[in-house]
XYZ file of N, CA and C in Angstrom:
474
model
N 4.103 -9.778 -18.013
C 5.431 -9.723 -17.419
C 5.647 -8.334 -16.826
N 6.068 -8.502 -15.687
C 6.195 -6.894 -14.678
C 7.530 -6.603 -15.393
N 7.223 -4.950 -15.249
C 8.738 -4.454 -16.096
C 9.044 -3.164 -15.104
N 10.749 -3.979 -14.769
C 10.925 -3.516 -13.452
C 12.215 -2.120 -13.683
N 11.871 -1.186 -12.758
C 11.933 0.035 -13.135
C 13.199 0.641 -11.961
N 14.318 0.508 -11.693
C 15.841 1.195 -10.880
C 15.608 2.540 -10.396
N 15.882 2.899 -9.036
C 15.653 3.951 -8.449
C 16.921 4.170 -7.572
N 17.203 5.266 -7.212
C 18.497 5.753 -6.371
C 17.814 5.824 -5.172
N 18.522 5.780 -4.301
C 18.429 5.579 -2.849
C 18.208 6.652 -2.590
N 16.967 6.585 -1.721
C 16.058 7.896 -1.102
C 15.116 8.716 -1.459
N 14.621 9.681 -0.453
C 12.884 9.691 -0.868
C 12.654 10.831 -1.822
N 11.280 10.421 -2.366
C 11.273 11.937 -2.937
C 11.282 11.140 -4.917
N 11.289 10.013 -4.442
C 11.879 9.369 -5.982
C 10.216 9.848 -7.031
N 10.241 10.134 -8.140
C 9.716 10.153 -9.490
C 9.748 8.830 -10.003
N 7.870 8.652 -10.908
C 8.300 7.827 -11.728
C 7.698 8.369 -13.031
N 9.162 8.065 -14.119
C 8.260 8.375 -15.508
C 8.113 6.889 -16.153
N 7.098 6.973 -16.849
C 6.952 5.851 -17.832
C 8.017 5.920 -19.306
N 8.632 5.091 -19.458
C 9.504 4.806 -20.191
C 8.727 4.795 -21.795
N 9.640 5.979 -22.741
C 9.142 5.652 -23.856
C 8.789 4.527 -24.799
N 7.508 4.105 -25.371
C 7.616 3.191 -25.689
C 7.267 1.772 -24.957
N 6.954 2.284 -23.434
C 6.528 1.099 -22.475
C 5.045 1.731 -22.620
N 4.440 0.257 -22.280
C 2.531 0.708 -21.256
C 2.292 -0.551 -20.694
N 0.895 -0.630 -20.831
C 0.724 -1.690 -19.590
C 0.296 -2.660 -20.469
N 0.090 -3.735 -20.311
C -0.043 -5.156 -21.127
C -1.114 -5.414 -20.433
N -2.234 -5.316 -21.811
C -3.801 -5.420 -21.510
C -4.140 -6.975 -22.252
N -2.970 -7.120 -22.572
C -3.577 -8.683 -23.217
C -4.198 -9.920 -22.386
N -4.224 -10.193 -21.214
C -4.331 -10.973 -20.471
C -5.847 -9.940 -19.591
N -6.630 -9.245 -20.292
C -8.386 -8.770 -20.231
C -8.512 -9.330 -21.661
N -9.895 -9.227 -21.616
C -10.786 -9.576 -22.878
C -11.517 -8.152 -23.176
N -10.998 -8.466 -24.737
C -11.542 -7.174 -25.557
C -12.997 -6.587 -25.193
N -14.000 -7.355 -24.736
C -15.334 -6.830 -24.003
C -15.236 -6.262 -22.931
N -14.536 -6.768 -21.767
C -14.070 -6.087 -20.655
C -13.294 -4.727 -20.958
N -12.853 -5.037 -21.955
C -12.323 -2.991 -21.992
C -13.014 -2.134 -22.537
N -13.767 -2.664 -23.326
C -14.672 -2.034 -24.070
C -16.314 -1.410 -23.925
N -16.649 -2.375 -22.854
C -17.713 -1.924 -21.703
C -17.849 -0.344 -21.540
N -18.908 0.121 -21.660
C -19.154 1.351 -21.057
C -19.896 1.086 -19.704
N -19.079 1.589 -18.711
C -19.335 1.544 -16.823
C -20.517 2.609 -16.838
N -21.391 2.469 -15.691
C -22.048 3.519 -15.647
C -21.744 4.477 -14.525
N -21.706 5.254 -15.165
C -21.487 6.528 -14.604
C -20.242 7.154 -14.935
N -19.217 6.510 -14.283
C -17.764 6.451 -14.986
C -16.802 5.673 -14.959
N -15.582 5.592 -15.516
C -14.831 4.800 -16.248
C -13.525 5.071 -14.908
N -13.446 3.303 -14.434
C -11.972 3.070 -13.466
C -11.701 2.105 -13.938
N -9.982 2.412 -13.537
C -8.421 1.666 -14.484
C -7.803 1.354 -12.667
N -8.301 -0.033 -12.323
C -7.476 -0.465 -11.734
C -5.910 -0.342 -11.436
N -4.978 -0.494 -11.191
C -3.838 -0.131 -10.994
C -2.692 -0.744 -9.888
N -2.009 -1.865 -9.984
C -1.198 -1.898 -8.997
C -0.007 -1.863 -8.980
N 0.915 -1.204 -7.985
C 2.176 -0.756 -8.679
C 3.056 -1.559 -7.089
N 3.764 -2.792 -7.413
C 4.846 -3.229 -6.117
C 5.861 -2.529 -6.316
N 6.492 -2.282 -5.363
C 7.523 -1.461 -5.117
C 8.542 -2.891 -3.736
N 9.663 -3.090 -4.189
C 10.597 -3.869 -3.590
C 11.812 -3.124 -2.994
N 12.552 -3.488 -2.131
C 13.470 -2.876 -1.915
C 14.527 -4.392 -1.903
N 15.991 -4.419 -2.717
C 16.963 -4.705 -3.287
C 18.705 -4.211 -1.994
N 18.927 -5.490 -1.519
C 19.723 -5.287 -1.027
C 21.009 -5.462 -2.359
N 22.130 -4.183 -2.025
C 23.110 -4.169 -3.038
C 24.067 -5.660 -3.227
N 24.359 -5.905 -4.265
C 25.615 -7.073 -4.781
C 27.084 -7.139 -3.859
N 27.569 -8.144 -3.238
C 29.211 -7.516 -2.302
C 29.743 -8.579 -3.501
N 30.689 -8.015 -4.610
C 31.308 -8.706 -5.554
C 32.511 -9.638 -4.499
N 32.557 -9.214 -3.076
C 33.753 -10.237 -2.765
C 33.016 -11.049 -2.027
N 31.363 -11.490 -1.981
C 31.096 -12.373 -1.707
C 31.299 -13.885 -2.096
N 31.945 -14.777 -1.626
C 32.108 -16.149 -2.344
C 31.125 -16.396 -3.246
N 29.981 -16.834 -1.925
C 29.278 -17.989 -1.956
C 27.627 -17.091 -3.353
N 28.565 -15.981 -3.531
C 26.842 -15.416 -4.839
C 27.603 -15.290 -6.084
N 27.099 -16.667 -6.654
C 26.930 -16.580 -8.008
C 25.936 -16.139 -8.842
N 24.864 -15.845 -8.132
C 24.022 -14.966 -9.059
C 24.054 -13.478 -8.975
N 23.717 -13.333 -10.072
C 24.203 -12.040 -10.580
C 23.318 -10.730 -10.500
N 22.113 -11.287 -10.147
C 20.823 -10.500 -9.551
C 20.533 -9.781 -8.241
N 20.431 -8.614 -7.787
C 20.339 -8.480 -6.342
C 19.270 -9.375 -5.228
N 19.446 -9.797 -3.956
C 18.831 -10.355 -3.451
C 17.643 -9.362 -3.132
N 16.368 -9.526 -3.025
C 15.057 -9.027 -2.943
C 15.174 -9.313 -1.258
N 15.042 -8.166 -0.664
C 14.729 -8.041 0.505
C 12.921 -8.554 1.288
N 12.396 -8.979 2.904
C 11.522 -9.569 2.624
C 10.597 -7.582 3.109
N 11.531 -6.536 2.794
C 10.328 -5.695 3.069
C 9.756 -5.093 1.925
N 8.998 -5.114 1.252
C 7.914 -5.170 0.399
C 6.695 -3.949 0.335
N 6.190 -3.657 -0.229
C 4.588 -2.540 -0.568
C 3.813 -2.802 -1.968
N 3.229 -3.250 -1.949
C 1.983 -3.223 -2.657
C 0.981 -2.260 -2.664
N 0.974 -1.559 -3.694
C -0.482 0.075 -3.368
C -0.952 -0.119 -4.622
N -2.095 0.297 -4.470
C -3.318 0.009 -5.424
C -3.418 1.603 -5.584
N -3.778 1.846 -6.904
C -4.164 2.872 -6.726
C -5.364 2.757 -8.043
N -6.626 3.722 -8.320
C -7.726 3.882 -9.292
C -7.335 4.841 -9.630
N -7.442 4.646 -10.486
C -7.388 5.947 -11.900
C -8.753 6.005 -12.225
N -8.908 7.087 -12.412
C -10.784 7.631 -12.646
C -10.702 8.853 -13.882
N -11.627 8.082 -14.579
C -11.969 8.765 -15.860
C -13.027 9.576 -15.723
N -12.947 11.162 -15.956
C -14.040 11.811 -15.462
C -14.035 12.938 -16.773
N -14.880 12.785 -17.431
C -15.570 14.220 -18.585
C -13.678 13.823 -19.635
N -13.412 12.758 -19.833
C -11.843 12.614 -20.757
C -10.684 12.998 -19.985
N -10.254 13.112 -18.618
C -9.288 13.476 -17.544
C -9.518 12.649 -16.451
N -8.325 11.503 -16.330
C -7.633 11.295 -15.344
C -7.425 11.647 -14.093
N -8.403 11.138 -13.139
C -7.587 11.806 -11.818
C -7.246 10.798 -10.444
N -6.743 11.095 -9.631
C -6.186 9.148 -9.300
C -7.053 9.841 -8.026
N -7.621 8.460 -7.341
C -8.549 8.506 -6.233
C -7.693 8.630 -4.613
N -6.239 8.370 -5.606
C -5.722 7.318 -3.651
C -4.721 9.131 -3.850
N -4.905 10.081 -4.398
C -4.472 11.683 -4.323
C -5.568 12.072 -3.174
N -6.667 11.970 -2.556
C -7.961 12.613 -1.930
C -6.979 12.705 -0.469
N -6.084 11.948 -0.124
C -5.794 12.157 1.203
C -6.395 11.452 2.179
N -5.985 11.320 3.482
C -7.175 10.880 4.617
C -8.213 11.485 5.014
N -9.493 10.848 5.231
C -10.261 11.811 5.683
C -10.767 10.861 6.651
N -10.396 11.562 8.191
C -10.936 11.366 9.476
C -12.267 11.136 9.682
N -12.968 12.138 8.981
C -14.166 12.351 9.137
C -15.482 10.972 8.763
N -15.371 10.182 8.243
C -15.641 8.811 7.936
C -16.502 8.179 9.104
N -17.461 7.660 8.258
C -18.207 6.232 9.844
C -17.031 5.445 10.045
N -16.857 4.772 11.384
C -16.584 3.704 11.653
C -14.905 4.167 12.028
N -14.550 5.493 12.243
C -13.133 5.901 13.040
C -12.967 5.659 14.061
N -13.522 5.527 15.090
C -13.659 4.658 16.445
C -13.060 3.703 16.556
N -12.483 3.421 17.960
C -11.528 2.143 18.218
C -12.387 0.774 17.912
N -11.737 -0.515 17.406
C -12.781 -1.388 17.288
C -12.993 -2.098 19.000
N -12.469 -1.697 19.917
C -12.492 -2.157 21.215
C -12.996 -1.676 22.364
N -12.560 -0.047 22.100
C -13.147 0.626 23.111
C -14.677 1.173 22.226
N -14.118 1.798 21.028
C -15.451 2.253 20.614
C -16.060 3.121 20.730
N -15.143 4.151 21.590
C -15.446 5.685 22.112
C -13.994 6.375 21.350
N -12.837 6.156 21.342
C -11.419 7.002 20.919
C -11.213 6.204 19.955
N -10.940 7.888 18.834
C -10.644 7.494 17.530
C -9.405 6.247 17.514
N -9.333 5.606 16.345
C -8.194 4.685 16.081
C -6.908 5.969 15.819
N -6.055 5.282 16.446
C -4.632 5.986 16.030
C -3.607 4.797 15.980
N -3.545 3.503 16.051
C -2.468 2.723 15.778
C -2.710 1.486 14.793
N -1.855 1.425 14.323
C -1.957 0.162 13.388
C -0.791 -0.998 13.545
N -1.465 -1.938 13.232
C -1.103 -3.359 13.789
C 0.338 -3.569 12.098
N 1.054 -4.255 12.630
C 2.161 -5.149 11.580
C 2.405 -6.053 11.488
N 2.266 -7.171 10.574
C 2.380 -6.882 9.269
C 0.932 -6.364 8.428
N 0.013 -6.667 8.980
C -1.542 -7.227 8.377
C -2.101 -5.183 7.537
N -1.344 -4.292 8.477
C -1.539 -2.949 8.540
C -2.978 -2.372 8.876
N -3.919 -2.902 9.569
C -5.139 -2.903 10.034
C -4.887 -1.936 10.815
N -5.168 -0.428 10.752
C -5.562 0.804 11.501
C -6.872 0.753 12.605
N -7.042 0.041 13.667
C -7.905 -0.351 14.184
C -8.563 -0.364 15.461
N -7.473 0.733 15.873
C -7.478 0.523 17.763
C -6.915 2.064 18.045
N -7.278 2.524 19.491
C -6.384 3.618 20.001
C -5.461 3.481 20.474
N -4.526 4.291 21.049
C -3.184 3.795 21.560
C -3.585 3.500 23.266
N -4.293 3.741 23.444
C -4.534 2.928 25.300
C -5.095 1.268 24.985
N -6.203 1.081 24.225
C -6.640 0.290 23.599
C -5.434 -1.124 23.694
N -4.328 -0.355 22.350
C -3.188 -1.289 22.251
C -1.876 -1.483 22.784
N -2.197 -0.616 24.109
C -1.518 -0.844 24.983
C -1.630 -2.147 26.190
N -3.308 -1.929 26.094
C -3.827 -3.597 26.917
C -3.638 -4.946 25.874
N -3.917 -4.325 24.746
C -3.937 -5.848 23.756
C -2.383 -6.192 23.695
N -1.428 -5.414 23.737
C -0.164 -5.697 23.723
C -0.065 -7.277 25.267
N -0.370 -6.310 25.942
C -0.494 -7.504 27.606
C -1.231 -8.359 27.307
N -2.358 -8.713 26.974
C -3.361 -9.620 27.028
C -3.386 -10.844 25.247
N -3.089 -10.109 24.593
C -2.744 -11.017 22.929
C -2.056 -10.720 22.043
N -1.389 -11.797 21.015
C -0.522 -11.036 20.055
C -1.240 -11.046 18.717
N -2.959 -10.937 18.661
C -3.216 -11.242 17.415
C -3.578 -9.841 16.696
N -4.130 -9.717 16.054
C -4.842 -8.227 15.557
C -6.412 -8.498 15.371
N -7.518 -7.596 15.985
C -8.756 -7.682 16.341
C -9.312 -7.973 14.857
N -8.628 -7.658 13.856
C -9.129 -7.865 12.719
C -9.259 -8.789 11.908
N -8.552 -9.003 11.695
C -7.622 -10.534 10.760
C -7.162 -11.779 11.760
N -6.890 -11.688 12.609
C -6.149 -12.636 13.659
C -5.320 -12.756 13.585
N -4.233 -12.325 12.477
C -3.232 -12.720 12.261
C -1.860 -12.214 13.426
N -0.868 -12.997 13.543
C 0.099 -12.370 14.901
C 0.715 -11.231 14.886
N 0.455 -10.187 15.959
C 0.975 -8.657 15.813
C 2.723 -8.849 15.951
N 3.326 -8.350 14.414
C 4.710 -8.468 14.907
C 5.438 -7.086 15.285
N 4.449 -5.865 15.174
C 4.324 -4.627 15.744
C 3.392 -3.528 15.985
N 3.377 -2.565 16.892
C 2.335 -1.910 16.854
C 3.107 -0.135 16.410
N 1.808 0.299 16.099
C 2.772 1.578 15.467
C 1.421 2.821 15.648
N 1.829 3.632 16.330
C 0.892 4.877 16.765
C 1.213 5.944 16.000
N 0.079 6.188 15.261
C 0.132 7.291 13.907
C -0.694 8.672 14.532
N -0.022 9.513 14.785
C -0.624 11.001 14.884
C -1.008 11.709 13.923
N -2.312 11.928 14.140
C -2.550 12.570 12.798
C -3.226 13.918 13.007
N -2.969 15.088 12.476
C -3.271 16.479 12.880
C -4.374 16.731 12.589
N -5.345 17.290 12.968
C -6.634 17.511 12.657
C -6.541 19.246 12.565
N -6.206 20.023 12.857
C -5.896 20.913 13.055
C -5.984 22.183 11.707
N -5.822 21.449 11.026
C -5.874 21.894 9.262
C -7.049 23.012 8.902
């Protein structure tokens, strides 16, 4: 059972783990935790995050008493990595540009800088998805229908 955790509006939010809460390992098998991995030891991790439109008490027609769940949504995974008895989370490393396969999947010469919505496939340059905008609404990746495109600048400059 997910145990769901109230946040104030806006960024910058903290999360502590609640005394007395952890994660409910009952639903693995005692061998599966108990395994020694080789080399080293990862703790899966997924944490949804919802966003909650507020209650209007002079609404008629809501008798429930729960906020309505909005349909925009995040799901992030993150690994926790066990290294020499210390914890260190993998999805902290940042982006790194530097990677095979940064290239547009179309042109194939200019790095990717835009990503497709909903599917979030980072996959194309922005001239790239400027023709696919004219010519299809799918995403080169998934197929699924582009319901936006979104051009991410990213500084190299560092």
């Amino acid at each position: 059972m997910p145990v769901r955790i109230p946040f104030q509006k806006g960024p910058g939010q903290k999360f502590r783990q609640p005394s007395g809460t952890g994660i409910d390992l009952g639903f693995f098998e005692l061998d599966d935790l108990s395994k020694p991995s080789p080399g080293e030891d990862v703790f899966p991790l997924v944490i949804s995050a919802e966003t909650s439109l507020p209650l209007h008490p002079t609404d008629e027609h809501s008798g429930d008493p729960t906020p309505h769940t909005s349909p925009h949504m995040q799901i992030t995974q993150a690994v926790l990595e066990k290294h020499n008895g210390t914890l260190s989370n993998s999805a902290s490393e940042g982006f790194n540009d530097n990677d095979s396969g940064k290239e547009c999947v179309i042109c194939m010469t200019e790095p990717k800088d835009t990503a497709v919505l909903p599917c979030r496939h980072m996959c194309m340059c922005s001239e790239c998805a400027k023709e696919l905008r004219l010519q299809s609404n799918k995403c080169p990746i998934c197929r699924q229908p582009i319901e936006e495109l979104i051009e991410i600048k990213i500084d190299n400059d560092q």
